[in-house]
Short mmCIF file of C-alpha atoms in Angstrom, two decimals:
data_model
loop_
_atom_site.label_atom_id
_atom_site.label_comp_id
_atom_site.label_asym_id
_atom_site.label_seq_id
_atom_site.Cartn_x
_atom_site.Cartn_y
_atom_site.Cartn_z
CA MET A 1 -3.42 -85.71 66.04
CA THR A 2 -4.49 -88.85 67.76
CA THR A 3 -5.38 -91.87 66.22
CA THR A 4 -8.11 -94.47 68.04
CA ALA A 5 -8.83 -98.01 66.66
CA ILE A 6 -12.32 -99.86 67.36
CA THR A 7 -11.36 -103.26 67.43
CA ASN A 8 -13.17 -106.55 67.88
CA ILE A 9 -16.50 -105.35 65.83
CA GLY A 10 -19.04 -108.27 65.82
CA SER A 11 -20.65 -106.76 62.49
CA LEU A 12 -19.65 -103.49 60.93
CA VAL A 13 -22.48 -101.56 58.76
CA THR A 14 -19.99 -99.40 56.19
CA ASN A 15 -22.51 -98.57 53.92
CA ASP A 16 -19.78 -98.97 51.22
CA PRO A 17 -20.27 -102.62 49.37
CA ALA A 18 -16.75 -102.41 48.10
CA LEU A 19 -15.57 -102.30 51.29
CA GLY A 20 -17.44 -105.34 52.96
CA ASP A 21 -19.33 -108.39 51.81
CA GLY A 22 -20.89 -106.70 48.16
CA SER A 23 -24.63 -105.91 49.95
CA PRO A 24 -25.85 -102.12 49.99
CA LEU A 25 -24.75 -102.06 53.69
CA GLY A 26 -21.18 -103.42 52.91
CA LEU A 27 -20.77 -105.48 55.97
CA ILE A 28 -17.62 -106.74 57.34
CA GLU A 29 -17.58 -109.55 60.07
CA ASN A 30 -15.14 -109.39 62.60
CA ALA A 31 -13.86 -105.78 61.78
CA ALA A 32 -12.07 -102.69 63.38
CA VAL A 33 -12.06 -99.18 62.32
CA VAL A 34 -9.37 -96.46 63.09
CA ILE A 35 -10.22 -93.08 63.58
CA ASP A 36 -7.51 -90.11 62.74
CA GLY A 37 -8.60 -86.54 63.92
CA ASP A 38 -12.32 -86.45 62.84
CA LYS A 39 -12.27 -88.72 59.74
CA VAL A 40 -12.46 -92.85 59.44
CA ALA A 41 -8.44 -93.16 58.46
CA TRP A 42 -9.00 -97.51 57.91
CA VAL A 43 -11.67 -99.57 57.65
CA GLY A 44 -11.32 -103.41 57.58
CA PRO A 45 -10.74 -107.33 59.11
CA ALA A 46 -9.97 -106.49 63.13
CA ASP A 47 -6.52 -108.85 62.36
CA ARG A 48 -5.12 -106.14 59.59
CA ALA A 49 -5.59 -103.17 61.86
CA PRO A 50 -2.79 -100.43 61.96
CA ALA A 51 -1.40 -99.67 64.84
CA ALA A 52 -2.89 -96.56 66.90
CA ASP A 53 -2.42 -94.61 69.56
CA THR A 54 -5.15 -95.76 72.16
CA ALA A 55 -8.09 -98.66 71.47
CA PHE A 56 -11.42 -99.20 72.25
CA ASP A 57 -12.68 -103.04 72.58
CA ALA A 58 -16.35 -103.45 70.91
CA GLN A 59 -15.93 -106.98 72.61
CA GLY A 60 -18.17 -108.07 69.65
CA ARG A 61 -20.45 -105.85 69.18
CA ALA A 62 -22.44 -103.94 66.17
CA VAL A 63 -21.28 -100.92 64.43
CA ILE A 64 -22.81 -98.82 62.40
CA PRO A 65 -22.82 -94.90 61.16
CA GLY A 66 -24.16 -93.03 62.89
CA PHE A 67 -27.84 -92.11 62.02
CA VAL A 68 -28.80 -89.31 59.56
CA ASP A 69 -32.04 -87.15 60.95
CA SER A 70 -32.81 -85.35 57.55
CA HIS A 71 -36.23 -83.69 58.82
CA SER A 72 -36.68 -82.18 62.19
CA HIS A 73 -38.55 -78.91 63.63
CA LEU A 74 -36.49 -78.20 66.78
CA VAL A 75 -36.82 -74.83 67.26
CA PHE A 76 -39.98 -74.50 69.09
CA ALA A 77 -41.24 -73.90 72.65
CA GLY A 78 -44.48 -75.46 74.58
CA ASP A 79 -46.52 -78.41 74.55
CA ARG A 80 -49.32 -80.08 72.30
CA THR A 81 -50.25 -82.79 75.11
CA GLN A 82 -53.67 -82.05 75.27
CA GLU A 83 -54.09 -82.33 71.04
CA PHE A 84 -52.48 -85.51 70.72
CA ASN A 85 -54.96 -86.58 73.50
CA ALA A 86 -57.66 -85.73 72.09
CA ARG A 87 -56.24 -86.53 68.52
CA MET A 88 -55.76 -90.46 70.56
CA SER A 89 -59.13 -90.16 71.48
CA GLY A 90 -60.58 -89.61 67.76
CA ARG A 91 -60.22 -86.60 66.37
CA ALA A 92 -58.42 -86.29 63.27
CA TYR A 93 -55.22 -84.13 62.94
CA SER A 94 -54.92 -81.14 60.60
CA ALA A 95 -52.43 -78.50 59.95
CA GLY A 96 -53.80 -75.86 61.74
CA GLY A 97 -52.46 -77.50 65.16
CA ILE A 98 -49.31 -75.72 63.92
CA ARG A 99 -50.37 -72.28 65.19
CA THR A 100 -50.78 -73.35 68.88
CA THR A 101 -46.81 -73.73 68.70
CA VAL A 102 -46.65 -70.70 66.74
CA ALA A 103 -47.69 -68.96 69.84
CA ALA A 104 -45.66 -70.01 72.17
CA THR A 105 -42.41 -70.05 70.07
CA ARG A 106 -43.03 -66.33 69.50
CA ALA A 107 -43.49 -65.81 73.45
CA ALA A 108 -40.48 -67.91 74.20
CA THR A 109 -37.08 -66.16 74.84
CA ASP A 110 -33.94 -66.77 72.34
CA ALA A 111 -32.65 -68.64 75.77
CA GLU A 112 -35.24 -71.04 76.01
CA LEU A 113 -35.45 -72.05 72.31
CA GLU A 114 -32.13 -72.36 72.48
CA ALA A 115 -32.25 -75.17 75.86
CA GLY A 116 -35.11 -76.65 74.22
CA LEU A 117 -33.24 -77.19 70.97
CA VAL A 118 -29.87 -78.54 72.99
CA ARG A 119 -32.05 -80.52 75.03
CA HIS A 120 -33.56 -82.46 71.55
CA LEU A 121 -30.19 -82.79 70.27
CA GLU A 122 -28.78 -84.24 73.86
CA GLU A 123 -31.57 -86.74 73.40
CA ALA A 124 -31.13 -87.90 69.49
CA ARG A 125 -27.44 -87.98 70.12
CA ARG A 126 -28.04 -90.55 73.10
CA GLN A 127 -29.61 -92.57 70.03
CA GLY A 128 -27.37 -92.22 67.58
CA THR A 129 -27.80 -89.37 66.00
CA THR A 130 -24.72 -87.48 64.69
CA THR A 131 -26.27 -85.34 62.01
CA PHE A 132 -29.30 -83.23 61.73
CA GLU A 133 -31.48 -81.01 60.02
CA THR A 134 -33.83 -78.29 61.45
CA LYS A 135 -35.91 -75.91 60.27
CA SER A 136 -37.62 -72.62 60.94
CA GLY A 137 -41.95 -72.61 60.54
CA TYR A 138 -42.97 -71.67 64.21
CA GLY A 139 -42.72 -68.05 64.32
CA LEU A 140 -43.64 -67.05 61.01
CA THR A 141 -42.68 -63.20 61.14
CA VAL A 142 -39.68 -61.96 59.77
CA ALA A 143 -37.89 -61.49 63.12
CA ASP A 144 -39.24 -64.94 64.97
CA GLU A 145 -38.37 -67.20 61.47
CA ALA A 146 -34.89 -65.19 61.19
CA ARG A 147 -34.05 -65.92 65.42
CA ALA A 148 -34.66 -69.46 65.06
CA LEU A 149 -32.33 -70.05 62.28
CA ARG A 150 -29.92 -67.93 63.80
CA ILE A 151 -30.26 -70.62 66.63
CA ALA A 152 -30.22 -73.57 64.93
CA ALA A 153 -27.39 -72.21 62.84
CA ALA A 154 -25.48 -72.32 65.90
CA HIS A 155 -25.41 -75.89 66.59
CA THR A 156 -25.88 -77.57 62.57
CA GLU A 157 -24.70 -76.59 59.18
CA GLU A 158 -27.95 -78.27 57.93
CA VAL A 159 -30.83 -75.21 58.54
CA THR A 160 -34.20 -74.78 56.79
CA TYR A 161 -35.96 -72.04 56.11
CA LEU A 162 -39.52 -73.14 56.43
CA GLY A 163 -41.53 -69.54 56.60
CA ALA A 164 -44.00 -71.39 54.52
CA HIS A 165 -45.20 -73.82 57.05
CA ILE A 166 -48.67 -72.53 57.45
CA VAL A 167 -50.03 -68.95 56.27
CA SER A 168 -49.22 -66.66 59.43
CA PRO A 169 -52.39 -66.20 61.88
CA ASP A 170 -51.81 -62.77 61.10
CA PHE A 171 -52.51 -63.24 57.72
CA ALA A 172 -55.56 -65.26 57.87
CA GLU A 173 -57.45 -63.06 55.37
CA ASP A 174 -54.73 -62.43 53.07
CA PRO A 175 -52.72 -65.47 52.04
CA ALA A 176 -51.50 -63.81 49.23
CA GLY A 177 -49.93 -61.26 51.14
CA TYR A 178 -47.69 -63.61 53.09
CA VAL A 179 -46.51 -65.28 50.41
CA ASP A 180 -45.12 -62.14 49.32
CA LEU A 181 -44.03 -61.76 52.96
CA VAL A 182 -42.36 -65.29 52.64
CA THR A 183 -40.48 -64.66 49.14
CA GLY A 184 -39.48 -60.92 50.13
CA GLU A 185 -38.36 -59.60 53.40
CA MET A 186 -38.56 -62.66 55.57
CA LEU A 187 -36.45 -64.32 53.01
CA GLU A 188 -33.96 -61.89 52.50
CA ALA A 189 -33.71 -61.55 56.74
CA CYS A 190 -33.29 -65.73 56.76
CA ALA A 191 -31.20 -66.85 53.97
CA PRO A 192 -27.76 -66.06 55.41
CA TYR A 193 -28.81 -68.52 58.11
CA ALA A 194 -30.24 -71.23 55.89
CA ARG A 195 -28.75 -73.91 53.40
CA TRP A 196 -32.46 -74.90 52.36
CA VAL A 197 -35.77 -73.70 51.54
CA ASP A 198 -39.49 -75.89 52.32
CA VAL A 199 -42.81 -75.29 51.71
CA PHE A 200 -45.38 -77.47 53.27
CA CYS A 201 -47.50 -78.05 50.19
CA GLU A 202 -50.93 -78.96 51.12
CA LYS A 203 -54.50 -78.61 51.72
CA GLY A 204 -54.60 -76.03 54.85
CA ALA A 205 -51.09 -74.62 53.97
CA PHE A 206 -50.11 -74.07 50.47
CA ASP A 207 -51.08 -74.77 47.24
CA GLY A 208 -48.77 -75.58 44.27
CA ASP A 209 -48.90 -72.42 42.47
CA GLN A 210 -47.50 -71.14 45.80
CA ALA A 211 -45.42 -73.67 46.71
CA ARG A 212 -43.55 -72.93 43.51
CA ALA A 213 -43.41 -69.36 44.10
CA ILE A 214 -41.82 -69.81 47.52
CA LEU A 215 -39.49 -72.35 46.34
CA THR A 216 -38.28 -70.20 43.14
CA ALA A 217 -37.24 -67.36 45.17
CA GLY A 218 -35.38 -69.33 47.71
CA ALA A 219 -33.46 -71.32 44.96
CA ALA A 220 -33.24 -67.51 43.59
CA ALA A 221 -31.44 -66.43 47.02
CA GLY A 222 -28.78 -69.46 47.01
CA LEU A 223 -30.95 -72.04 49.02
CA ILE A 224 -31.89 -75.65 47.98
CA PRO A 225 -35.67 -76.50 47.72
CA ARG A 226 -37.37 -79.37 49.62
CA VAL A 227 -40.69 -79.68 50.12
CA HIS A 228 -43.18 -81.35 52.60
CA ALA A 229 -44.82 -83.48 50.16
CA ASN A 230 -48.38 -85.19 49.75
CA GLN A 231 -48.77 -86.00 53.71
CA LEU A 232 -52.05 -85.65 54.34
CA SER A 233 -53.61 -85.89 50.63
CA TYR A 234 -52.69 -86.18 47.02
CA GLY A 235 -51.10 -83.14 45.46
CA PRO A 236 -49.09 -81.27 43.84
CA GLY A 237 -46.01 -81.44 46.00
CA VAL A 238 -43.54 -84.84 44.75
CA GLN A 239 -44.43 -83.53 40.91
CA LEU A 240 -43.11 -79.93 42.07
CA ALA A 241 -39.93 -81.57 44.29
CA VAL A 242 -38.80 -83.30 41.12
CA GLU A 243 -39.45 -80.50 38.80
CA LEU A 244 -37.55 -77.93 40.69
CA GLU A 245 -35.12 -80.84 41.42
CA ALA A 246 -35.59 -80.67 45.15
CA ALA A 247 -33.25 -82.40 47.56
CA SER A 248 -36.20 -84.22 48.56
CA ALA A 249 -39.65 -84.68 49.04
CA ASP A 250 -40.79 -85.59 52.75
CA HIS A 251 -43.67 -87.42 53.84
CA CYS A 252 -44.60 -89.34 50.34
CA THR A 253 -47.82 -90.80 51.98
CA HIS A 254 -50.86 -90.32 49.20
CA LEU A 255 -48.86 -91.21 45.94
CA THR A 256 -50.19 -91.85 42.51
CA ASP A 257 -48.39 -94.26 40.38
CA ALA A 258 -47.50 -91.06 38.47
CA ASP A 259 -45.69 -89.92 41.47
CA VAL A 260 -43.74 -92.79 42.25
CA ASP A 261 -42.85 -92.70 38.62
CA ALA A 262 -41.68 -89.39 38.87
CA LEU A 263 -39.35 -90.11 42.48
CA ALA A 264 -38.27 -93.43 40.25
CA GLN A 265 -36.61 -91.39 37.37
CA ALA A 266 -35.25 -88.55 40.05
CA ALA A 267 -33.75 -91.23 42.37
CA GLY A 268 -30.36 -89.28 41.73
CA THR A 269 -31.53 -85.95 42.38
CA THR A 270 -34.72 -86.17 44.51
CA VAL A 271 -34.96 -88.63 47.80
CA ALA A 272 -38.39 -89.84 49.09
CA THR A 273 -37.78 -89.00 52.77
CA LEU A 274 -40.50 -91.25 55.10
CA LEU A 275 -41.10 -90.26 58.31
CA PRO A 276 -43.15 -93.04 59.93
CA GLY A 277 -43.18 -91.19 63.52
CA ALA A 278 -45.65 -88.96 61.93
CA GLU A 279 -48.30 -91.49 61.04
CA PHE A 280 -47.69 -93.47 64.27
CA SER A 281 -48.88 -90.54 66.21
CA THR A 282 -51.60 -89.82 64.12
CA ARG A 283 -52.94 -93.01 63.14
CA ALA A 284 -52.53 -92.08 59.65
CA GLN A 285 -52.11 -94.51 56.64
CA TRP A 286 -48.56 -95.83 56.57
CA PRO A 287 -46.23 -94.78 53.41
CA ASP A 288 -45.22 -97.51 51.31
CA ALA A 289 -41.90 -98.10 51.35
CA ARG A 290 -41.94 -101.17 49.46
CA ARG A 291 -43.76 -99.66 46.77
CA LEU A 292 -41.18 -96.64 46.15
CA ILE A 293 -38.14 -99.04 46.56
CA ASP A 294 -39.54 -101.55 44.14
CA ALA A 295 -39.94 -99.05 41.51
CA GLY A 296 -36.38 -97.90 42.15
CA ALA A 297 -36.54 -94.60 44.01
CA THR A 298 -34.33 -93.26 46.85
CA VAL A 299 -35.88 -93.63 50.27
CA ALA A 300 -34.33 -91.95 53.46
CA LEU A 301 -35.98 -92.83 56.88
CA SER A 302 -35.77 -89.85 59.34
CA THR A 303 -38.12 -88.75 62.52
CA ASP A 304 -39.71 -85.69 61.41
CA CYS A 305 -39.33 -84.60 65.50
CA ASN A 306 -42.10 -81.70 66.43
CA PRO A 307 -44.36 -80.75 69.24
CA GLY A 308 -47.63 -81.55 66.95
CA SER A 309 -47.78 -84.77 64.96
CA SER A 310 -44.59 -86.65 65.51
CA TYR A 311 -42.59 -86.36 69.38
CA THR A 312 -39.85 -88.63 69.00
CA SER A 313 -36.08 -88.22 68.57
CA SER A 314 -35.50 -91.49 68.33
CA MET A 315 -34.08 -93.27 64.70
CA PRO A 316 -34.01 -96.57 66.04
CA PHE A 317 -38.07 -96.39 66.81
CA CYS A 318 -38.49 -95.20 62.66
CA ILE A 319 -36.45 -98.01 61.92
CA ALA A 320 -38.62 -100.42 63.68
CA LEU A 321 -41.79 -98.83 62.87
CA ALA A 322 -40.37 -98.71 58.75
CA VAL A 323 -40.10 -102.64 59.28
CA ARG A 324 -43.20 -103.29 60.79
CA ASP A 325 -45.64 -101.25 58.98
CA MET A 326 -43.75 -99.51 56.05
CA ARG A 327 -42.73 -102.98 54.40
CA MET A 328 -38.95 -102.61 54.77
CA THR A 329 -36.09 -105.02 55.63
CA PRO A 330 -34.09 -104.00 58.41
CA ASP A 331 -31.31 -103.44 55.87
CA GLU A 332 -33.18 -101.28 53.74
CA ALA A 333 -34.47 -99.25 56.43
CA LEU A 334 -30.77 -99.27 58.75
CA TRP A 335 -29.76 -97.92 55.05
CA SER A 336 -32.07 -95.38 54.38
CA ALA A 337 -31.53 -93.95 58.00
CA THR A 338 -27.98 -93.30 57.45
CA ALA A 339 -26.77 -93.29 54.22
CA GLY A 340 -30.48 -92.37 52.57
CA GLY A 341 -30.42 -89.40 54.83
CA ALA A 342 -27.07 -88.20 53.81
CA ARG A 343 -28.20 -88.50 50.35
CA ALA A 344 -31.17 -86.46 50.99
CA LEU A 345 -28.76 -83.77 52.67
CA ARG A 346 -26.60 -83.89 49.84
CA ARG A 347 -23.87 -85.47 51.60
CA GLU A 348 -21.32 -87.75 51.03
CA ASP A 349 -19.04 -87.39 54.04
CA ILE A 350 -21.32 -88.56 56.15
CA GLY A 351 -23.91 -91.70 56.55
CA ARG A 352 -21.06 -94.31 55.75
CA VAL A 353 -17.84 -95.76 57.73
CA ALA A 354 -15.18 -95.83 55.32
CA PRO A 355 -11.85 -93.42 54.70
CA GLY A 356 -12.23 -90.13 54.52
CA ALA A 357 -15.74 -89.92 55.73
CA ARG A 358 -16.55 -88.03 58.85
CA ALA A 359 -15.67 -90.46 61.78
CA ASP A 360 -19.68 -90.61 62.78
CA LEU A 361 -20.22 -94.26 64.45
CA ALA A 362 -22.73 -95.88 66.85
CA LEU A 363 -21.97 -99.01 69.08
CA LEU A 364 -25.37 -101.15 69.60
CA ASP A 365 -25.35 -103.58 72.74
CA ALA A 366 -26.18 -105.94 69.98
CA PRO A 367 -24.35 -108.53 67.87
CA SER A 368 -26.25 -107.32 64.60
CA HIS A 369 -27.93 -104.09 63.14
CA VAL A 370 -30.76 -106.60 62.93
CA HIS A 371 -31.40 -105.75 66.52
CA LEU A 372 -33.13 -101.85 66.14
CA ALA A 373 -35.92 -103.66 64.32
CA TYR A 374 -35.82 -106.42 66.52
CA ARG A 375 -35.99 -105.45 69.93
CA PRO A 376 -38.49 -102.26 69.27
CA GLY A 377 -38.14 -99.64 72.13
CA VAL A 378 -34.61 -101.45 73.70
CA PRO A 379 -31.95 -98.83 74.01
CA LEU A 380 -29.54 -100.08 72.12
CA VAL A 381 -27.40 -97.45 71.00
CA SER A 382 -24.29 -97.77 73.95
CA GLY A 383 -21.65 -95.76 72.39
CA VAL A 384 -21.44 -92.70 69.88
CA TRP A 385 -18.66 -91.39 68.09
CA GLN A 386 -19.24 -87.62 66.68
CA ARG A 387 -16.18 -86.05 64.33
CA GLY A 388 -14.22 -88.49 65.86
CA ARG A 389 -14.77 -87.98 69.80
CA ARG A 390 -16.53 -90.38 71.81
CA VAL A 391 -19.58 -88.31 72.86
CA HIS A 392 -21.65 -91.00 74.74
#
């Protein structure tokens, strides 16, 4: 198996305090990384690097773990430019906009849906994302939800069943009947393709009792819960996520003190995943990351890439937003976009650069990771290794 040494790294983020300067980022200056196959074999000072079959000179630039995007909606068709334009002209966002994408997705062929997914994945990879989670939720029929998950599962192991995105338009007068479908025939068809089960617990989508029933049924089928929680208003989503030991409560925009305390107490189980692209694209209230971090909660950052409320695949952009508008430090934002995302996916093999971890790395055209927030909008990712192979 061929080994590769990335040498002359000006600043290496390992996310392992024991390997570097003792900080959460585990920084090593003047560093090197040796890759063996698809794994990291060695990390340390460049002048101590072991010999390798090939070498790559980082020329003093920074290297970070590949981004872990733990919340996205990439199996869809259609475009919601008009909705975005209207919202930017003063109309508020509501969950009902999802129906537009549902109609377009149902009308698309499998090939069209897969082509769109691949296009967005390549776009994200160019910006340093090496692991992504993605969901169903734009089909809302048994056949359409199952095919969305089947298509997604061909491209990532992190696939989420979100039949409970909104009540299907076909069941507008019978929400209880749709919950029965989501927890019955649809779940049975979708579970073989998914690792996770999710629900949009929100006014206009599913209430606490409905969400509990959906997540409990998914767990009984072997899927691990995650929750769209407290995005548009205060509600039961966060408390439900903690109660059911969900891997993450996502959005967390409207939190009571009790919600923050619950997430802090469940920091080892339930991650608060913040999605600043949604607030940017809807002109909504920003999540208060500082409040969560200071309380002791584990925080992840993700794109929420979807055609309606957060049409961005850029983790660097989300880092810049988190630092500017959510009161995170550059170090915290990077950790949350890498190690935090890994925790939200309950993974230990990604989100860090350490021996035994998957060799997922991003090379920045900058001397430090701080430039991700310092130079917002600039395409700083100049190289990406995924599973040990240079892909960009």
